[in-house]
PDB file of C-alpha atoms and ligand atoms in Angstrom:
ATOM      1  CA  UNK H   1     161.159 156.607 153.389  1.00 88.00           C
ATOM      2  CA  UNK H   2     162.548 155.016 156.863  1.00 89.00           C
ATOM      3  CA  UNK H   3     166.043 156.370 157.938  1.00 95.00           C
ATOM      4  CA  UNK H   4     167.554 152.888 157.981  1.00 97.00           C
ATOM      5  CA  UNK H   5     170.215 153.560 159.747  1.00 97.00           C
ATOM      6  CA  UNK H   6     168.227 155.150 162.564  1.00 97.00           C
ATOM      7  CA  UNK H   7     166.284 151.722 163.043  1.00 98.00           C
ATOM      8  CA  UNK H   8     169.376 149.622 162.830  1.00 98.00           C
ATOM      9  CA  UNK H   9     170.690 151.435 165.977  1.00 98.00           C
ATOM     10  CA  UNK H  10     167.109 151.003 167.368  1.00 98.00           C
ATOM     11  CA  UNK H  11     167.831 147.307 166.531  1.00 98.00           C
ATOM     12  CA  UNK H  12     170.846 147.311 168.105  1.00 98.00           C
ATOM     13  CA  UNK H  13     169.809 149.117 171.554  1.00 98.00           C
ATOM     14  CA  UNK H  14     166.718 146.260 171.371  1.00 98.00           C
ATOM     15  CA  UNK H  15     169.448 144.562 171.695  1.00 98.00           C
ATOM     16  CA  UNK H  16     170.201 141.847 168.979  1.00 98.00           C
ATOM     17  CA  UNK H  17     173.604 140.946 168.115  1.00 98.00           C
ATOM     18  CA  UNK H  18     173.433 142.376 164.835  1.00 98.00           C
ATOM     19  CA  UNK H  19     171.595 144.395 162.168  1.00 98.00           C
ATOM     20  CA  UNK H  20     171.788 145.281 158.259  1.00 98.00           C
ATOM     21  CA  UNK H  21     169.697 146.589 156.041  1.00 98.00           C
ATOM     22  CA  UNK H  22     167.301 144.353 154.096  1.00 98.00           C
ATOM     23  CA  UNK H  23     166.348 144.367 150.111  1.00 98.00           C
ATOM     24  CA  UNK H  24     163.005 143.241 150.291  1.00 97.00           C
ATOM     25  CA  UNK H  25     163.176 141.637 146.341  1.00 97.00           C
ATOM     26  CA  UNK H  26     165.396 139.231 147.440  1.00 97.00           C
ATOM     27  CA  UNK H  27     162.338 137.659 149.606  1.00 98.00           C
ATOM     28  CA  UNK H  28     161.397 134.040 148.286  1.00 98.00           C
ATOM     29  CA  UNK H  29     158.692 132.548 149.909  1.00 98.00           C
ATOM     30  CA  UNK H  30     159.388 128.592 149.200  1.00 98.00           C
ATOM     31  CA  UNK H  31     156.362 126.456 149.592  1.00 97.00           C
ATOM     32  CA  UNK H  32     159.468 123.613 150.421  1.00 97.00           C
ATOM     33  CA  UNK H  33     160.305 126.038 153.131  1.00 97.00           C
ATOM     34  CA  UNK H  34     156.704 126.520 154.561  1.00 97.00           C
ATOM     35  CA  UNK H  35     156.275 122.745 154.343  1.00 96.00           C
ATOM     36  CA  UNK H  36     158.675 122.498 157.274  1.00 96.00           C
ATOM     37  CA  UNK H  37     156.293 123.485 159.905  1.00 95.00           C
ATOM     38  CA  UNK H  38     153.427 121.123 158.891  1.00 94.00           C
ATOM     39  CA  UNK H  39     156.238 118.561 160.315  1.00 94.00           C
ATOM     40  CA  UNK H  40     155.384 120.560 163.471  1.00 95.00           C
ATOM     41  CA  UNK H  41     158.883 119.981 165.750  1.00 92.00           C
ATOM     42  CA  UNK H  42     158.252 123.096 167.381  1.00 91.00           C
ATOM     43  CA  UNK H  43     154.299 121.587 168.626  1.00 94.00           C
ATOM     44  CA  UNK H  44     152.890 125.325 167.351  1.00 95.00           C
ATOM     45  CA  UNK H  45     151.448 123.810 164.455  1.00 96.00           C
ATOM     46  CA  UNK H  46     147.506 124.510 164.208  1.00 96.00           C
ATOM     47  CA  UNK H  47     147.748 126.723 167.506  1.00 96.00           C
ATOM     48  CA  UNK H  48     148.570 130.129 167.078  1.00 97.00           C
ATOM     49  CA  UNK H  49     147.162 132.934 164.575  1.00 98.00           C
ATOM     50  CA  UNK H  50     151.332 134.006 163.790  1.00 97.00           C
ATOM     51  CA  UNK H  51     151.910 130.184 162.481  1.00 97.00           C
ATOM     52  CA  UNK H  52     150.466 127.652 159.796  1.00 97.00           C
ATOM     53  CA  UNK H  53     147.716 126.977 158.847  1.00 97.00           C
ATOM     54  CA  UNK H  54     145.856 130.474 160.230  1.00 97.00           C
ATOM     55  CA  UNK H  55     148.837 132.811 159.295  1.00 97.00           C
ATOM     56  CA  UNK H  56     147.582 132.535 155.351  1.00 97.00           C
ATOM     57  CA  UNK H  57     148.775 130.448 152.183  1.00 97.00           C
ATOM     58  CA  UNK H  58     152.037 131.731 150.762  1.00 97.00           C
ATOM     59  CA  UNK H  59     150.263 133.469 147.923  1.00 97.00           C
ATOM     60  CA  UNK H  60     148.326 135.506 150.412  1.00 97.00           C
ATOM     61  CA  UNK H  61     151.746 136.570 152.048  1.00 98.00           C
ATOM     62  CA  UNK H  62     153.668 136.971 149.252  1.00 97.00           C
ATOM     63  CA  UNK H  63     150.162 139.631 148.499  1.00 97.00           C
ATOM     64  CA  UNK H  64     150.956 141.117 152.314  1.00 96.00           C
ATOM     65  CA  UNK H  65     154.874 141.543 151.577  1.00 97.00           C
ATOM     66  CA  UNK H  66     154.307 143.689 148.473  1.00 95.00           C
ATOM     67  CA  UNK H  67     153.585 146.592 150.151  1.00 94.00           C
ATOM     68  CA  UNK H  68     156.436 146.914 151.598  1.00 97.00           C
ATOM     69  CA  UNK H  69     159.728 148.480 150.414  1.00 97.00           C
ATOM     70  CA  UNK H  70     161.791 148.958 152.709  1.00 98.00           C
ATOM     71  CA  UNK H  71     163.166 146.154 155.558  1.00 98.00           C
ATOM     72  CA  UNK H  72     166.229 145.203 158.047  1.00 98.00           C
ATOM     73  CA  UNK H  73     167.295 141.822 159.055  1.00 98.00           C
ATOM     74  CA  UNK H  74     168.518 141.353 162.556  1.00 98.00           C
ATOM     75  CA  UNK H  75     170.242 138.686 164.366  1.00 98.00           C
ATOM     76  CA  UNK H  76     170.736 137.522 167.986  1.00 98.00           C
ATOM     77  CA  UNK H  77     174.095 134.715 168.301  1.00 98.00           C
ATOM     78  CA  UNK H  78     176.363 133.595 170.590  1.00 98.00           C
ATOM     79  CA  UNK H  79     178.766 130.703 171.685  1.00 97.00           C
ATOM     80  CA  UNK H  80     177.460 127.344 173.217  1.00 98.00           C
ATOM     81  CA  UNK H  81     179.786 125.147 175.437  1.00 96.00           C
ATOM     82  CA  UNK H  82     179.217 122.576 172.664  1.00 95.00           C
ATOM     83  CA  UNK H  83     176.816 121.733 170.662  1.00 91.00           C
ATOM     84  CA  UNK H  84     174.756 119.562 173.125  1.00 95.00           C
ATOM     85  CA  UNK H  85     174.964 123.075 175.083  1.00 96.00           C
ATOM     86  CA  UNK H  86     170.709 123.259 175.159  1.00 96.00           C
ATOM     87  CA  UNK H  87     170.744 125.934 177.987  1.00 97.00           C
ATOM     88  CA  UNK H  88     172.528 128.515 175.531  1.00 98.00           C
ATOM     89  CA  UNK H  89     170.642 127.932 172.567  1.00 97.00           C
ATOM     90  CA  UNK H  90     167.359 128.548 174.933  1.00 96.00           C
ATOM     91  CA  UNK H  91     168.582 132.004 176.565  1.00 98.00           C
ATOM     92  CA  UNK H  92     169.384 132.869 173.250  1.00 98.00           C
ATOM     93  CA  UNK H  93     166.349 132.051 171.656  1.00 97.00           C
ATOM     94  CA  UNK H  94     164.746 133.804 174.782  1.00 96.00           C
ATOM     95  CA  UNK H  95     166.863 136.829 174.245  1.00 98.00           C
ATOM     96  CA  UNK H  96     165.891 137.276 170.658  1.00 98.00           C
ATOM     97  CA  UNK H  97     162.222 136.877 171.063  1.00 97.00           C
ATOM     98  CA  UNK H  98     161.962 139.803 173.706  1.00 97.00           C
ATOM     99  CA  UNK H  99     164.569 141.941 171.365  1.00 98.00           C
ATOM    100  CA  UNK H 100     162.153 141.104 168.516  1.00 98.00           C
ATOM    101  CA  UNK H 101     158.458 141.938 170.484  1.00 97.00           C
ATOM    102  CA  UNK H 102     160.649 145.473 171.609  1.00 97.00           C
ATOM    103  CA  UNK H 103     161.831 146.580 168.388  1.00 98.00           C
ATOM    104  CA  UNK H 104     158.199 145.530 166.486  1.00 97.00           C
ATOM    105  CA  UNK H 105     156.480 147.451 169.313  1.00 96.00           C
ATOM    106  CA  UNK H 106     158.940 150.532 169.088  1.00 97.00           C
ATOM    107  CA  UNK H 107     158.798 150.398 165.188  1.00 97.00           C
ATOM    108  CA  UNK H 108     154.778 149.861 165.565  1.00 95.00           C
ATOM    109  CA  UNK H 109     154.287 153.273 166.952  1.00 95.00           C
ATOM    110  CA  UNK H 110     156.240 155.121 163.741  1.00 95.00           C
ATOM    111  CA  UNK H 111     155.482 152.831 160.965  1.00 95.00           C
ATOM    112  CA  UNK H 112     153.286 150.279 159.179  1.00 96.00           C
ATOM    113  CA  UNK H 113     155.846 147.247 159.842  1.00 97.00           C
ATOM    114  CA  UNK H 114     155.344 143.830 159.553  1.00 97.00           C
ATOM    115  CA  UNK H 115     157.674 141.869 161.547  1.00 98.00           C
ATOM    116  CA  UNK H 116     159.095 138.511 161.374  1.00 98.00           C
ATOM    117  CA  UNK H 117     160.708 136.685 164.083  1.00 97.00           C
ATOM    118  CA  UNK H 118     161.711 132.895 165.151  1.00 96.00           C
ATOM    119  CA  UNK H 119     159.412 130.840 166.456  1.00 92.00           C
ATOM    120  CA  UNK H 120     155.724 131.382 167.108  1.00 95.00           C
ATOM    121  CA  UNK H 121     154.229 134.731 168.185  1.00 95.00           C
ATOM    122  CA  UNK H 122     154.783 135.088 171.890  1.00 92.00           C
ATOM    123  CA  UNK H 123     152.810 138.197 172.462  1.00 94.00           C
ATOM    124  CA  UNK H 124     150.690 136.634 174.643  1.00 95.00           C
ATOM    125  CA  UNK H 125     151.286 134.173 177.108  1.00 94.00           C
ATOM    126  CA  UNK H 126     148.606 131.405 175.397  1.00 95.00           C
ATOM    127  CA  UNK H 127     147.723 132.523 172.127  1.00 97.00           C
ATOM    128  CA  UNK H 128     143.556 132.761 171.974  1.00 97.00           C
ATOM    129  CA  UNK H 129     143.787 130.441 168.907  1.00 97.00           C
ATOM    130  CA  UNK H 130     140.881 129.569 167.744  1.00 97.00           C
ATOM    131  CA  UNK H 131     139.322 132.176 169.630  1.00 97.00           C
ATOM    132  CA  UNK H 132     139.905 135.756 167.232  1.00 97.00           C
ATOM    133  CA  UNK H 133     143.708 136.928 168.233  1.00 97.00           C
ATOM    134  CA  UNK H 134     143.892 139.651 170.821  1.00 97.00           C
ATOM    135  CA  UNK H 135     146.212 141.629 168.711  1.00 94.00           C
ATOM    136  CA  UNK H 136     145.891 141.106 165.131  1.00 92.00           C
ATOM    137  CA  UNK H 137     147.574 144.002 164.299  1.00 89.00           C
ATOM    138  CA  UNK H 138     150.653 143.372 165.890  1.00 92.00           C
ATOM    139  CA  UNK H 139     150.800 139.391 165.564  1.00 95.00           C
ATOM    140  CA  UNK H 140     154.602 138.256 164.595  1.00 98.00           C
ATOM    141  CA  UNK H 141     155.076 135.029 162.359  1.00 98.00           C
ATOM    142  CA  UNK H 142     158.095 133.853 162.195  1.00 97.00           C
ATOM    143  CA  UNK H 143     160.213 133.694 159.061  1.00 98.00           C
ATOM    144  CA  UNK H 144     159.853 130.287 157.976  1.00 97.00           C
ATOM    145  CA  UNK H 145     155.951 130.435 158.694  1.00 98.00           C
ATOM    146  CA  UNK H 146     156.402 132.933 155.353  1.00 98.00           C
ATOM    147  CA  UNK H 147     158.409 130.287 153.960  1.00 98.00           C
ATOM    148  CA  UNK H 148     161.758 132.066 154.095  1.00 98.00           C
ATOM    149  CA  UNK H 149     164.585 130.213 153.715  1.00 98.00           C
ATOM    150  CA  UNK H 150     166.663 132.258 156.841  1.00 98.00           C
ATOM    151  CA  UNK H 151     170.194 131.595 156.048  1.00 97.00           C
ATOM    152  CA  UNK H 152     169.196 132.221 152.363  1.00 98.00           C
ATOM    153  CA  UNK H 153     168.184 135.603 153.331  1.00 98.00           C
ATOM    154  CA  UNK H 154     170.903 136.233 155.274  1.00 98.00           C
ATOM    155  CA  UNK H 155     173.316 135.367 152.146  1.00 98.00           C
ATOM    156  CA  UNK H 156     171.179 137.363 150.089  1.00 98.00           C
ATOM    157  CA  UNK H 157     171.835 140.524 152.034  1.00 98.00           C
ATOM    158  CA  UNK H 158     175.414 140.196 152.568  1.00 97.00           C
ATOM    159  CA  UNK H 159     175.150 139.192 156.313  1.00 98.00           C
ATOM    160  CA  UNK H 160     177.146 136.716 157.771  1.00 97.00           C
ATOM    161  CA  UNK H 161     174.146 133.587 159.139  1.00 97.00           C
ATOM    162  CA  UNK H 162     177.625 131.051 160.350  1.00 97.00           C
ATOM    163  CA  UNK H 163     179.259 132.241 162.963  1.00 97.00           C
ATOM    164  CA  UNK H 164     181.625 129.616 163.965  1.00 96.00           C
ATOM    165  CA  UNK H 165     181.629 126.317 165.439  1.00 96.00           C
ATOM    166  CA  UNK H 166     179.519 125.809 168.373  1.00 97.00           C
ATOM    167  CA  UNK H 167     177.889 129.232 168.204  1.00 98.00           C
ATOM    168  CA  UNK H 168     174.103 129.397 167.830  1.00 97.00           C
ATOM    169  CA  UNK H 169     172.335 132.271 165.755  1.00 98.00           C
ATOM    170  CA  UNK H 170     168.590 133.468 165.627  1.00 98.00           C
ATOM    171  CA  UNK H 171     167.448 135.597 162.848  1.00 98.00           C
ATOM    172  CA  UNK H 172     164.305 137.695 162.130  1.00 98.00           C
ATOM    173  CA  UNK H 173     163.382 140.822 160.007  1.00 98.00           C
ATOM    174  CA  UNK H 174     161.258 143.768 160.116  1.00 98.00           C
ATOM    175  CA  UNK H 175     159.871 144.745 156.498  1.00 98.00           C
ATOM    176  CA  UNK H 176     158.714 148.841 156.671  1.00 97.00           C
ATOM    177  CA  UNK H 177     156.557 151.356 154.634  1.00 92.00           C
TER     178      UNK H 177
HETATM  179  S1  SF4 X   1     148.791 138.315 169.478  1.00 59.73           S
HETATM  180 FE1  SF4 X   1     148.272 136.766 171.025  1.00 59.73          FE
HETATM  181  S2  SF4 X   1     146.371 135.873 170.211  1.00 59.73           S
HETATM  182 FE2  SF4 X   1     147.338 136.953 168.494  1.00 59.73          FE
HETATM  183  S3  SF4 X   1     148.634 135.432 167.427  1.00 59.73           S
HETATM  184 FE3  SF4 X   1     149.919 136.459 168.968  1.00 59.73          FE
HETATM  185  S4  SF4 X   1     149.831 135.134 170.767  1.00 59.73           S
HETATM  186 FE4  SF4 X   1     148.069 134.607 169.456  1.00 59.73          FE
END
């Protein structure tokens, strides 16, 4: 078994904002959840291995997930000027997608870790898509691609998702074996 607190301060030096441990049966991939992306606001849509369609039908992750027993749920949040503050919410979501590439690279080299993230992979600059991904292996989907519902998760697990008014959080998770 993973030393959980051990990874939580790797978390933490990765540096996101915060970390907890996560109990992987509270996990509920929603097809309503999933549905979301084929709406495609974030344009990744049908371009990258990590995100719908090519990251797999729900019952093919909710298959993946089982193997895993062990998992931590991290976040990255801060304060915007207001909530038309775009700049913020961009660092931020910057900031969290380099904490979450660190930590699943650190964690990659000790364990067999999936890890889920906001947003589309990022591993690579352009993502070969539909050309075979450089780095299967490593690939991170994000949360919602899994059909997570995040703040559901986060509620789930005892960790605060609302932060305040005006303040801006990113979440993600790491599930271990
Ligand atoms: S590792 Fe690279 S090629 Fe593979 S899904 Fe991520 S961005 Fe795309």
């Amino acid at each position: 078994m993973a030393d959980l607190g051990k990874i939580i301060e790797k978390a933490l030096n990765a540096g996101f904002t915060d970390a907890a441990p996560l109990d992987v049966a509270t996990l509920e991939l929603r097809e309503d959840i999933r549905a979301n992306c084929e709406e495609n606001k974030c344009g990744m849509y049908g371009k990258c291995w990590s995100c719908p369609p090519a990251c797999g039908e729900l019952d093919e992750l909710r298959g993946k997930i089982k193997k895993y027993s062990q998992g931590i749920i991290v976040q990255t949040y801060g304060e915007l000027e207001d909530e038309f503050d775009f700049e913020t919410t961009r660092e931020l979501m910057k900031k969290h997608s380099a904490s979450v590439k660190k930590l699943a690279g650190e964690l990659a080299e000790e364990y067999d870790v999936l890890p889920l993230g906001a947003g589309t992979c990022g591993l690579c600059e352009t993502c070969s898509y539909p050309d075979p991904c450089r780095f299967p292996k490593y690939q991170i989907s994000s949360m919602e691609a899994y059909g997570l519902f995040v703040s559901d998760v986060c509620k789930k697990n005892n960790v605060q998702y609302y932060h305040g008014k005006n303040t801006q959080t990113f979440v993600g998770c790491y599930l271990l074996r």
